[in-house]
Amino acid sequence: MKKLYTIFFSVILLLGTSCNGLYHFSSTRAVSFTPDDVRLSLSMSDFELLGETEITTFSRVYLGFISNLDSINGVEYDRRTVHKVSLKGEKDIKLPPVMKKALYKVVDMYPDADYFMPVYVKSEQQKMFGGKYVSRKALIRAYKFR
């Protein structure tokens, strides 16, 4: 008898859920009028070089993962006041995370610049027992539209 109730309940449940809901689908043709490709032709003659600045960081790394930042741009690093700048564009400029803390010097020196371009990032390491000293330098150029 219990098996009969189970089968009856299952059939009622199946019939109730198979007719549940109404599916409505409509389709229209549409055309997008936004342009696929927008180009702006610029050359280096359209920019004016404001200047270039070298930013530096000095840090110590122990056991390969414990890092201690000592100085930024020749000034002792104060952990309570952090200046951090990130340069954005079509493709983000890839700098080591510690160098982003030193970028404030470039923005402070050239506040009216429209375009910043890193020329190089140089890293020097001095090995020591159980760690290393790491010195990083980057040259950043500042440009302005004419």
XYZ file of C-alpha atoms in Angstrom:
146
model
C 0.000 0.000 0.000
C 2.843 2.347 0.862
C 4.424 1.611 -2.532
C 1.147 2.522 -4.245
C 1.034 5.909 -2.460
C 4.623 6.590 -3.473
C 3.936 5.816 -7.134
C 0.706 7.878 -7.086
C 2.474 10.846 -5.464
C 5.340 10.630 -7.966
C 2.936 10.626 -10.944
C 1.006 13.641 -9.574
C 4.283 15.477 -8.931
C 5.535 14.682 -12.436
C 2.309 15.895 -14.058
C 2.248 19.029 -11.938
C 5.807 20.047 -12.760
C 5.671 19.235 -16.470
C 2.932 21.803 -17.090
C 4.452 24.402 -14.823
C 5.335 27.740 -16.438
C 4.992 29.290 -19.839
C 7.978 29.840 -22.116
C 7.794 32.851 -24.407
C 10.466 33.689 -26.965
C 10.499 36.595 -29.363
C 13.113 37.461 -31.924
C 13.772 40.655 -33.843
C 16.534 41.710 -36.161
C 18.613 44.673 -35.055
C 21.641 46.519 -36.326
C 24.260 48.211 -34.162
C 25.311 51.643 -35.385
C 28.291 51.944 -33.059
C 31.580 51.886 -34.945
C 33.644 48.734 -34.716
C 36.973 50.498 -34.914
C 37.779 54.029 -33.781
C 41.306 55.271 -34.416
C 43.185 58.307 -33.296
C 46.450 58.826 -35.121
C 49.107 60.291 -32.870
C 52.832 60.441 -33.338
C 55.631 61.539 -31.037
C 55.585 64.963 -32.715
C 52.152 65.506 -31.124
C 53.725 65.276 -27.656
C 56.036 67.640 -25.837
C 58.648 66.102 -23.512
C 58.407 67.785 -20.111
C 61.284 65.860 -18.564
C 62.373 62.573 -17.112
C 62.775 61.399 -13.550
C 64.497 58.464 -11.955
C 62.654 56.770 -9.103
C 64.404 54.385 -6.719
C 63.569 51.900 -3.993
C 65.842 49.990 -1.632
C 64.637 46.937 0.262
C 65.810 43.792 2.022
C 64.384 40.314 1.481
C 64.897 37.527 4.027
C 64.335 33.810 3.335
C 62.896 34.669 -0.077
C 59.495 35.930 1.116
C 59.941 38.320 4.057
C 60.367 41.806 2.608
C 61.382 45.025 4.356
C 61.263 48.301 2.404
C 63.984 50.683 3.617
C 63.844 53.762 1.389
C 61.893 55.263 -1.489
C 63.487 57.909 -3.719
C 66.363 58.288 -1.255
C 64.069 59.056 1.697
C 63.571 56.629 4.586
C 60.262 54.782 4.155
C 57.575 55.683 6.698
C 54.965 52.916 6.877
C 52.331 55.273 8.287
C 52.240 57.569 5.252
C 52.019 55.692 1.974
C 51.938 57.433 -1.392
C 50.796 55.101 -4.140
C 50.179 55.934 -7.792
C 49.124 53.576 -10.518
C 49.402 54.487 -14.166
C 46.473 53.278 -16.243
C 46.017 53.126 -19.959
C 44.822 50.801 -22.672
C 47.212 48.294 -21.196
C 48.288 48.804 -17.607
C 51.933 49.674 -17.160
C 53.631 46.771 -15.471
C 55.913 47.931 -12.693
C 56.868 45.963 -9.591
C 54.371 46.733 -6.797
C 57.065 48.351 -4.684
C 57.868 50.792 -7.526
C 54.251 52.029 -7.557
C 54.925 53.505 -4.133
C 57.748 55.600 -5.644
C 55.730 56.950 -8.602
C 54.375 59.844 -6.550
C 57.649 61.679 -7.238
C 56.910 61.778 -10.986
C 53.358 63.033 -10.478
C 54.537 65.682 -8.016
C 57.276 66.915 -10.364
C 55.051 67.021 -13.486
C 51.442 67.582 -12.359
C 50.324 68.911 -15.757
C 51.666 65.912 -17.702
C 49.180 63.951 -19.806
C 51.257 60.889 -20.507
C 53.901 58.993 -18.523
C 56.144 56.414 -20.126
C 58.523 54.134 -18.234
C 61.764 53.769 -20.165
C 63.402 51.026 -18.109
C 63.316 49.284 -14.751
C 66.678 48.165 -13.387
C 67.042 45.815 -10.446
C 70.288 45.083 -8.596
C 70.617 42.396 -5.938
C 73.351 41.885 -3.394
C 73.234 38.415 -1.859
C 73.796 37.893 1.837
C 73.386 34.879 4.105
C 69.644 34.091 4.336
C 68.566 37.085 2.278
C 69.469 39.836 -0.163
C 69.529 43.588 -0.629
C 67.426 44.722 -3.601
C 67.854 48.096 -5.260
C 65.425 49.078 -8.045
C 65.644 52.078 -10.351
C 63.194 53.175 -13.033
C 63.356 56.021 -15.508
C 59.982 57.646 -16.250
C 59.413 60.262 -18.962
C 56.570 62.806 -18.745
C 54.842 64.095 -21.885
C 52.159 66.657 -22.577
C 49.870 67.019 -25.619
C 50.688 69.985 -27.830
